[in-house]
Coordinates of C-alpha atoms and ligand atoms in Angstrom, one line a residue:
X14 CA 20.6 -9.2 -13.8
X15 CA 19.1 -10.9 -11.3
X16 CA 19.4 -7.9 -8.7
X17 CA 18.1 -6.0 -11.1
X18 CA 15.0 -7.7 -11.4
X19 CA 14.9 -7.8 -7.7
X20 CA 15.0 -4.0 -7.9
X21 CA 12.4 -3.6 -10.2
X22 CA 9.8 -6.2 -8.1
X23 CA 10.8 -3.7 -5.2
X24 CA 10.2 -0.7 -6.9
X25 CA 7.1 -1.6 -8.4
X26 CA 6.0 -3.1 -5.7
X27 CA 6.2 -0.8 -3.7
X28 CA 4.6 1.9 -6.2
X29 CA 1.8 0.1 -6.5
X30 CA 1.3 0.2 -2.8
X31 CA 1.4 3.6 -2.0
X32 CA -0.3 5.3 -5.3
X33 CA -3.9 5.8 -5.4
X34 CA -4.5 7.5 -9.1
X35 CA -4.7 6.0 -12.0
X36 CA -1.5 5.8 -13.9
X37 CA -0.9 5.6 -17.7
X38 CA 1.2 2.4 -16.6
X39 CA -0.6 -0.9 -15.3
X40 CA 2.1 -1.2 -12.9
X41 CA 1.0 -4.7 -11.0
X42 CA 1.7 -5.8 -14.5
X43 CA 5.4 -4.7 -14.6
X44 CA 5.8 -5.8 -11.3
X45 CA 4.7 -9.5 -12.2
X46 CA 6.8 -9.4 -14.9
X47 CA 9.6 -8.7 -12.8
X48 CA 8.3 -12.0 -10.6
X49 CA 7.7 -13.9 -13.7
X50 CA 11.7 -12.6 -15.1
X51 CA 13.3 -14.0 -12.1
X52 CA 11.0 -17.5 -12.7
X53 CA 12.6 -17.5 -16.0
X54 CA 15.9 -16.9 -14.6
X55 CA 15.9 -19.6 -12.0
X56 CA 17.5 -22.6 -13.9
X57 CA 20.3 -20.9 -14.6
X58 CA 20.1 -19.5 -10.8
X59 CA 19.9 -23.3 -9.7
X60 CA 23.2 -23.9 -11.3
X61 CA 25.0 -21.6 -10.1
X62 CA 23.8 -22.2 -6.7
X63 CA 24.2 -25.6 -6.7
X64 CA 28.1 -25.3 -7.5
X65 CA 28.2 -22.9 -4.8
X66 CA 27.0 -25.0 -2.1
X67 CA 29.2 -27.6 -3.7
X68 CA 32.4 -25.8 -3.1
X69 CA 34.0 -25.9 0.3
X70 CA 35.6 -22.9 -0.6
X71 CA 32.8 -20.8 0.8
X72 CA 31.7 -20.5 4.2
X73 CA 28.8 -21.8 5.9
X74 CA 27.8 -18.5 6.7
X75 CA 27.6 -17.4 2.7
X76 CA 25.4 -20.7 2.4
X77 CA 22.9 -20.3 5.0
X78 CA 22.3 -16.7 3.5
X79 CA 22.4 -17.8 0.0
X80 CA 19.5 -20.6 1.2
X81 CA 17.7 -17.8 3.1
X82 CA 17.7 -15.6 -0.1
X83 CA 16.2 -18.6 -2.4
X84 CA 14.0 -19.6 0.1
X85 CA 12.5 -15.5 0.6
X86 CA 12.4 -14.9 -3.1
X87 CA 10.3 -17.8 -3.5
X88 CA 7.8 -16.9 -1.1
X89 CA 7.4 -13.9 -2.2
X90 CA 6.6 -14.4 -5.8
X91 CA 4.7 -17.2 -4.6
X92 CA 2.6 -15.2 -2.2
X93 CA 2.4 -12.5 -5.3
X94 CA 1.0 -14.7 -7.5
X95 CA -0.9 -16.6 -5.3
X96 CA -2.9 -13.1 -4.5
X97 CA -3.4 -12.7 -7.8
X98 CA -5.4 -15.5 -8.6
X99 CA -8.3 -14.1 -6.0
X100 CA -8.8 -17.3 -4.7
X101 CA -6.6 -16.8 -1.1
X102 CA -6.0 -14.2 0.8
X103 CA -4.9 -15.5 4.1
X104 CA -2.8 -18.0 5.5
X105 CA -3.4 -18.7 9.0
X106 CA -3.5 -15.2 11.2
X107 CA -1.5 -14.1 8.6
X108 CA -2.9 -12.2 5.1
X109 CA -1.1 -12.8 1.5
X110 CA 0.3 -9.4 1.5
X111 CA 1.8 -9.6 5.2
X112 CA 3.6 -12.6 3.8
X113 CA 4.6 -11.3 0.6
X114 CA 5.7 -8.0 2.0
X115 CA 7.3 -10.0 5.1
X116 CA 9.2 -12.3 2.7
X117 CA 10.6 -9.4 0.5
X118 CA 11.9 -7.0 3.6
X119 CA 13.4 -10.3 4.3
X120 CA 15.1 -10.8 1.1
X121 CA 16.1 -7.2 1.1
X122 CA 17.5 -8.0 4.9
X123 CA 19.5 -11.1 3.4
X124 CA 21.0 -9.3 0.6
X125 CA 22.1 -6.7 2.8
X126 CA 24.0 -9.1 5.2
X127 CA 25.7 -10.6 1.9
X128 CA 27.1 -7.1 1.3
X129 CA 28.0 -6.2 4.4
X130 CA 30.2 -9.8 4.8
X131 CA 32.0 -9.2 2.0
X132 CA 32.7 -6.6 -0.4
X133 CA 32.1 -7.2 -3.9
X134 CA 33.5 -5.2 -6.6
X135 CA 30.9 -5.3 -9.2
X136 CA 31.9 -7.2 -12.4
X137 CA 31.8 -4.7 -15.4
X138 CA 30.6 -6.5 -17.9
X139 CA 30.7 -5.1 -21.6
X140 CA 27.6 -4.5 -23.3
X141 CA 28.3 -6.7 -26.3
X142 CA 25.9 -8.3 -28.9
X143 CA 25.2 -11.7 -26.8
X144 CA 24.2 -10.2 -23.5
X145 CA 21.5 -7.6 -25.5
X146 CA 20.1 -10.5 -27.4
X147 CA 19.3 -12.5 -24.0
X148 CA 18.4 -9.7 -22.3
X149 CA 15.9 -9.0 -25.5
X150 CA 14.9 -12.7 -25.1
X151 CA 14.5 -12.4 -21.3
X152 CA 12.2 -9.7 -22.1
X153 CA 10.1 -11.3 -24.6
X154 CA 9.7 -14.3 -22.3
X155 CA 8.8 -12.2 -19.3
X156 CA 5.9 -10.2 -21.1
X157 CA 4.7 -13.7 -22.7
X158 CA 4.7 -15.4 -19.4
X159 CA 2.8 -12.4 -17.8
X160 CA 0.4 -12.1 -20.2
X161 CA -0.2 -15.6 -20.1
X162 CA -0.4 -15.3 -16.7
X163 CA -3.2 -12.7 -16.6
X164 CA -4.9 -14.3 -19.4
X165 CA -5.3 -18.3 -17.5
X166 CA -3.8 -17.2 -13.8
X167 CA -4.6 -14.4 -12.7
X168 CA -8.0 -12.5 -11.4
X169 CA -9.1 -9.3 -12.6
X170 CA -7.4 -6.8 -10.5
X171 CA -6.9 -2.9 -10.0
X172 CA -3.8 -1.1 -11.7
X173 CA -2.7 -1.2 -7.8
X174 CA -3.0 -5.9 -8.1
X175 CA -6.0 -5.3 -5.8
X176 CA -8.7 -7.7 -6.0
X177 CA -12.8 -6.5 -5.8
X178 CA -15.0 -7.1 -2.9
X179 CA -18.5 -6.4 -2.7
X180 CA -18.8 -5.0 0.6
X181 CA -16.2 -2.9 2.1
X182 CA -13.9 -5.0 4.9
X183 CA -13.5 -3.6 8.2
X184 CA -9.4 -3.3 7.9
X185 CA -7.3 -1.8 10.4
X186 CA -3.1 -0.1 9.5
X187 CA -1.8 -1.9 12.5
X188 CA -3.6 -2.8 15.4
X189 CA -6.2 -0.2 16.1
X190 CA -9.3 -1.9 17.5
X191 CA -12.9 -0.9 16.1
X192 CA -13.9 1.9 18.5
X193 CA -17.3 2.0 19.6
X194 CA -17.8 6.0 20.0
X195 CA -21.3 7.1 22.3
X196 CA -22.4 9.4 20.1
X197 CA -23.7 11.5 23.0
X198 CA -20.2 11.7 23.8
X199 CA -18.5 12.2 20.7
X200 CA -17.1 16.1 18.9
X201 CA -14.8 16.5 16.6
X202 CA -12.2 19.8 16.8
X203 CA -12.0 21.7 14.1
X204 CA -9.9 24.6 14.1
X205 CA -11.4 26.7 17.2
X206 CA -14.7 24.9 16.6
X207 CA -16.2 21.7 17.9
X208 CA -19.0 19.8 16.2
X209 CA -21.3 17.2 17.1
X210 CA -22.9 14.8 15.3
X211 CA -26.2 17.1 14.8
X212 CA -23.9 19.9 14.3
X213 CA -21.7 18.2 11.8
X214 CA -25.0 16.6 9.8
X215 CA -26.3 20.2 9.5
X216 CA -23.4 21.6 7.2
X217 CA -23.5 21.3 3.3
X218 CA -23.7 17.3 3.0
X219 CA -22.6 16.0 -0.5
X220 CA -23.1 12.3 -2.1
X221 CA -20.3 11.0 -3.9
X222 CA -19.2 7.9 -4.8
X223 CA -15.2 6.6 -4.2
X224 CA -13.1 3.7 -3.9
X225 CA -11.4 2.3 -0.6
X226 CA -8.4 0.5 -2.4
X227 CA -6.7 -1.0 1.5
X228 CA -3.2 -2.0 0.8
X229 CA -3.6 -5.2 1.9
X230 CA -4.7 -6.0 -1.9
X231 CA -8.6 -5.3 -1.7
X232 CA -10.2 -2.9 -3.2
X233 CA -14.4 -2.2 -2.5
X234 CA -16.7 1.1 -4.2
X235 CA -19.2 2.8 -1.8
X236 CA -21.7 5.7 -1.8
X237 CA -20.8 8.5 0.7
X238 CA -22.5 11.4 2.4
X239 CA -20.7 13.8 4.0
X240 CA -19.0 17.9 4.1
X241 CA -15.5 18.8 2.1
X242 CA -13.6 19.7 4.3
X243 CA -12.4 23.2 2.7
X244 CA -17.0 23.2 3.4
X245 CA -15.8 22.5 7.2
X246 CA -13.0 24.8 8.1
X247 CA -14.8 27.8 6.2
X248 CA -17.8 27.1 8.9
X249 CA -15.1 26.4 11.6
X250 CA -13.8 30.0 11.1
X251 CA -10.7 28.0 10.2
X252 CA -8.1 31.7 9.2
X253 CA -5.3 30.9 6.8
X254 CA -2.2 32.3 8.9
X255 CA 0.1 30.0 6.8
X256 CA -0.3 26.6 8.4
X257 CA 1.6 23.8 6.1
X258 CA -0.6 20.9 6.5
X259 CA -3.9 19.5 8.2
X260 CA -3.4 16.9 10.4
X261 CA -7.0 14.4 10.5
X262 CA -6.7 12.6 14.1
X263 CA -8.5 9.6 14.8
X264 CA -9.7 9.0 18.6
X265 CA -7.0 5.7 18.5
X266 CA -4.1 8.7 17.8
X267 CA -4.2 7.5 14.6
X268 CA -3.2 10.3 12.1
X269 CA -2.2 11.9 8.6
X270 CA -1.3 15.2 7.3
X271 CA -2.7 16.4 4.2
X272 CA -1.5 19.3 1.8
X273 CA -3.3 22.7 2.4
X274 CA -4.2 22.6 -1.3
X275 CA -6.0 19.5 -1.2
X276 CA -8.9 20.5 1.2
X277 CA -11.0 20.3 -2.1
X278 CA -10.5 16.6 -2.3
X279 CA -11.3 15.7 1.2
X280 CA -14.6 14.6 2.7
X281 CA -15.7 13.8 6.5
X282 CA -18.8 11.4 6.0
X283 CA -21.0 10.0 8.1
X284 CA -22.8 7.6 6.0
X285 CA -21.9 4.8 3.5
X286 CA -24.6 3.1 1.0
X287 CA -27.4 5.7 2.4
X288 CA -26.7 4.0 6.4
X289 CA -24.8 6.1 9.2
X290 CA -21.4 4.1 9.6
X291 CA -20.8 1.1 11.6
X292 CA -18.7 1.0 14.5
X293 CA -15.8 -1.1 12.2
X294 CA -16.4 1.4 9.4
X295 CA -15.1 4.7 11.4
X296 CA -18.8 6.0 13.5
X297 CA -19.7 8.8 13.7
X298 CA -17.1 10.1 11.2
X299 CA -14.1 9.3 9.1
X300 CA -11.9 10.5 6.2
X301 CA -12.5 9.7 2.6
X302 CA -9.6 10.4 0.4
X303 CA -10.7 10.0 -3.3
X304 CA -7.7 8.4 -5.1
X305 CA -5.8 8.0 -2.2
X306 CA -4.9 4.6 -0.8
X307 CA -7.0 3.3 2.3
X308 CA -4.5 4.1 4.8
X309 CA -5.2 7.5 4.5
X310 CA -9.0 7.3 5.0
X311 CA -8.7 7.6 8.6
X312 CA -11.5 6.4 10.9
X313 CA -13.1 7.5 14.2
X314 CA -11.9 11.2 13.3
X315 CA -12.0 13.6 16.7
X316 CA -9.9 16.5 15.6
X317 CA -9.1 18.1 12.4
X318 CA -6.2 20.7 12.7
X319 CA -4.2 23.0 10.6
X320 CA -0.5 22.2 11.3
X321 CA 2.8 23.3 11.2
X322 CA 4.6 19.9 9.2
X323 CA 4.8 19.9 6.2
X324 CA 2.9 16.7 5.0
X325 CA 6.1 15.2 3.3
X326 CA 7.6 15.5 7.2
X327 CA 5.5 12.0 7.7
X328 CA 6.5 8.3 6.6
X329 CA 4.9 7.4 3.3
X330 CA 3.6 4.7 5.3
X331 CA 1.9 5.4 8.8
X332 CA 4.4 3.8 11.4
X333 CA 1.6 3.6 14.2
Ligands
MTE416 N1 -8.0 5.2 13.0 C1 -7.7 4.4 12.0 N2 -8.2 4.6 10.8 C2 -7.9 3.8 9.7 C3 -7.0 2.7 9.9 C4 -6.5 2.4 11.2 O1 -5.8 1.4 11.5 N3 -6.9 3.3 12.3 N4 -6.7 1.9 8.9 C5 -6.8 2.5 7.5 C6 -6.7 1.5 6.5 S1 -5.2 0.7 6.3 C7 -7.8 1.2 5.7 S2 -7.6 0.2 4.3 C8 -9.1 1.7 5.9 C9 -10.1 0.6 6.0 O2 -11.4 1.1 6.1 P1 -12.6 0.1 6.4 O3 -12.3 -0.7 7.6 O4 -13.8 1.0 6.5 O5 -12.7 -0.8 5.1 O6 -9.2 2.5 7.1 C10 -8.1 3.3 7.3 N5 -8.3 4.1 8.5
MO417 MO1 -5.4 -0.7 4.5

């Protein structure tokens, strides 16, 4: 049951993270009632632990791990809810999510090393009349609990569990450092073309506004100004000789491949609330990816290419 539940906190999790549309499901709520499930479990999880650790019949090894496990669960649904409630979102260098995602890889790590010391055959256990009723009760608990939980907890949040900010935050994936790009010295590639600032400013310039939703559990709205980019390549002279994807490039090497089909959906802006960008904000130019999570909006763009890969060819999540 309870790796079940562990499952579904995973899953959900990391659903929430990477989708950027809005889903018939409010799916931060099914992944805190997964949190709150295994809450509800954790008497009965204490005593079995307990006797456990009691037993010499175990090995240290099993012990430490079991200890590691508790100890990672809990900071993960603690770091969850915490996050929730708006009123953190840093501990130290390090933000809520780093922790809560840090703690659940490292859960996921522990339960793996519990499998690979030992194998277990798992128990089948019948589906008879007891075990549906607690699992119905666990249920019922769970959603009271989570609404609850929203209700007197929790901040309003996103479908994604991110929490508003006024003003956009100047975010990074990894470590990319703000680049501060000379405009004189600045072009973007596109296709066979190259465009300046003045060059770029003189195509078909749309306002728009769009939500940056960073997966670090903020989201913030803005008002753009900038050229779709099927507007770009059709004044690049970009020809459609079968290319699979479009790779957007940042000057850091940054970069992320997007679907030939989506071209429609893509804008290179210059400008954010009526101002040019700041340096932190992606000058002269960066991606914005309507319903797309943050790391996609990549900043600092100098070269926008067709491409061979196939956009599923790259991690879900950028690995640089
Ligand atoms: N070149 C580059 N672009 C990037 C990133 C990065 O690390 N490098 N981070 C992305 C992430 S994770 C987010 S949430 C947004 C943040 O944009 P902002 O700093 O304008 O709020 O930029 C995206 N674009
Ligand atoms: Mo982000």
């Amino acid at each position: 049951m309870l790796g079940l539940l562990v499952a579904a906190g995973v899953l959900t999790g990391a659903a929430a993270n990477t989708i950027g549309v809005n889903w018939p499901l409010d799916l931060i709520q099914v992944h805190a009632g997964a949190a709150l499930a295994i809450l509800l479990l954790a008497p009965w999880k204490y005593v079995v632990i307990r006797r456990g650790l009691g037993s010499n019949r175990r090995g240290r090894g099993r012990k430490a791990l079991s200890l590691a496990l508790l100890a990672f669960v809990l900071v993960t649904i603690g770091s969850g809810l915490l996050h929730s409630t708006g009123g953190v979102d840093r501990v130290g260098p390090l933000t809520l999510m780093q922790i809560h995602v840090g703690a659940a890889i490292g859960a996921l790590l522990t339960v793996a090393a519990h499998f690979a010391g030992h194998h277990v055959r798992p128990r089948r256990t019948d589906p008879d009349r007891r075990a549906l009723l607690r699992l119905g009760a666990l249920g019922a608990g769970a959603a009271v609990t989570t609404a609850a939980w929203d209700t007197w907890g929790a901040t309003d949040r996103r479908f994604s569990g991110s929490i508003r900010q006024d003003r956009l935050l100047v975010t990074s994936w990894f470590d990319d450092g703000v680049q501060r790009i000379d405009q004189a010295d600045w072009r973007v590639r596109v296709g066979p073309a190259g465009f300046d600032l003045a060059g770029l400013l003189a195509l078909p310039q749309e306002r728009f506004t769009a939500v940056l939703d960073c997966t670090s559990g903020w989201y913030g709205s803005g008002q753009w100004d900038g050229v779709r980019l099927s507007a770009l390549f059709e004044a690049a002279g970009v020809r459609d000789d079968g290319w699979r994807s479009v790779e957007v490039r940042s000057a850091t090497g940054y970069a992320r491949w997007f679907g030939p089909g989506t071209l429609d959906d893509l804008w290179l802006v210059t400008a954010v609330d009526g101002r040019p960008l700041t340096y932190g904000h992606g000058f002269p130019a960066r991606l914005v990816a309507p319903g797309r999570r943050g790391f996609w909006w990549v900043k600092w763009v100098t070269s926008i290419q067709p491409s061979a890969r196939p956009p599923w060819a790259q991690s879900v999540f950028p690995l640089s």
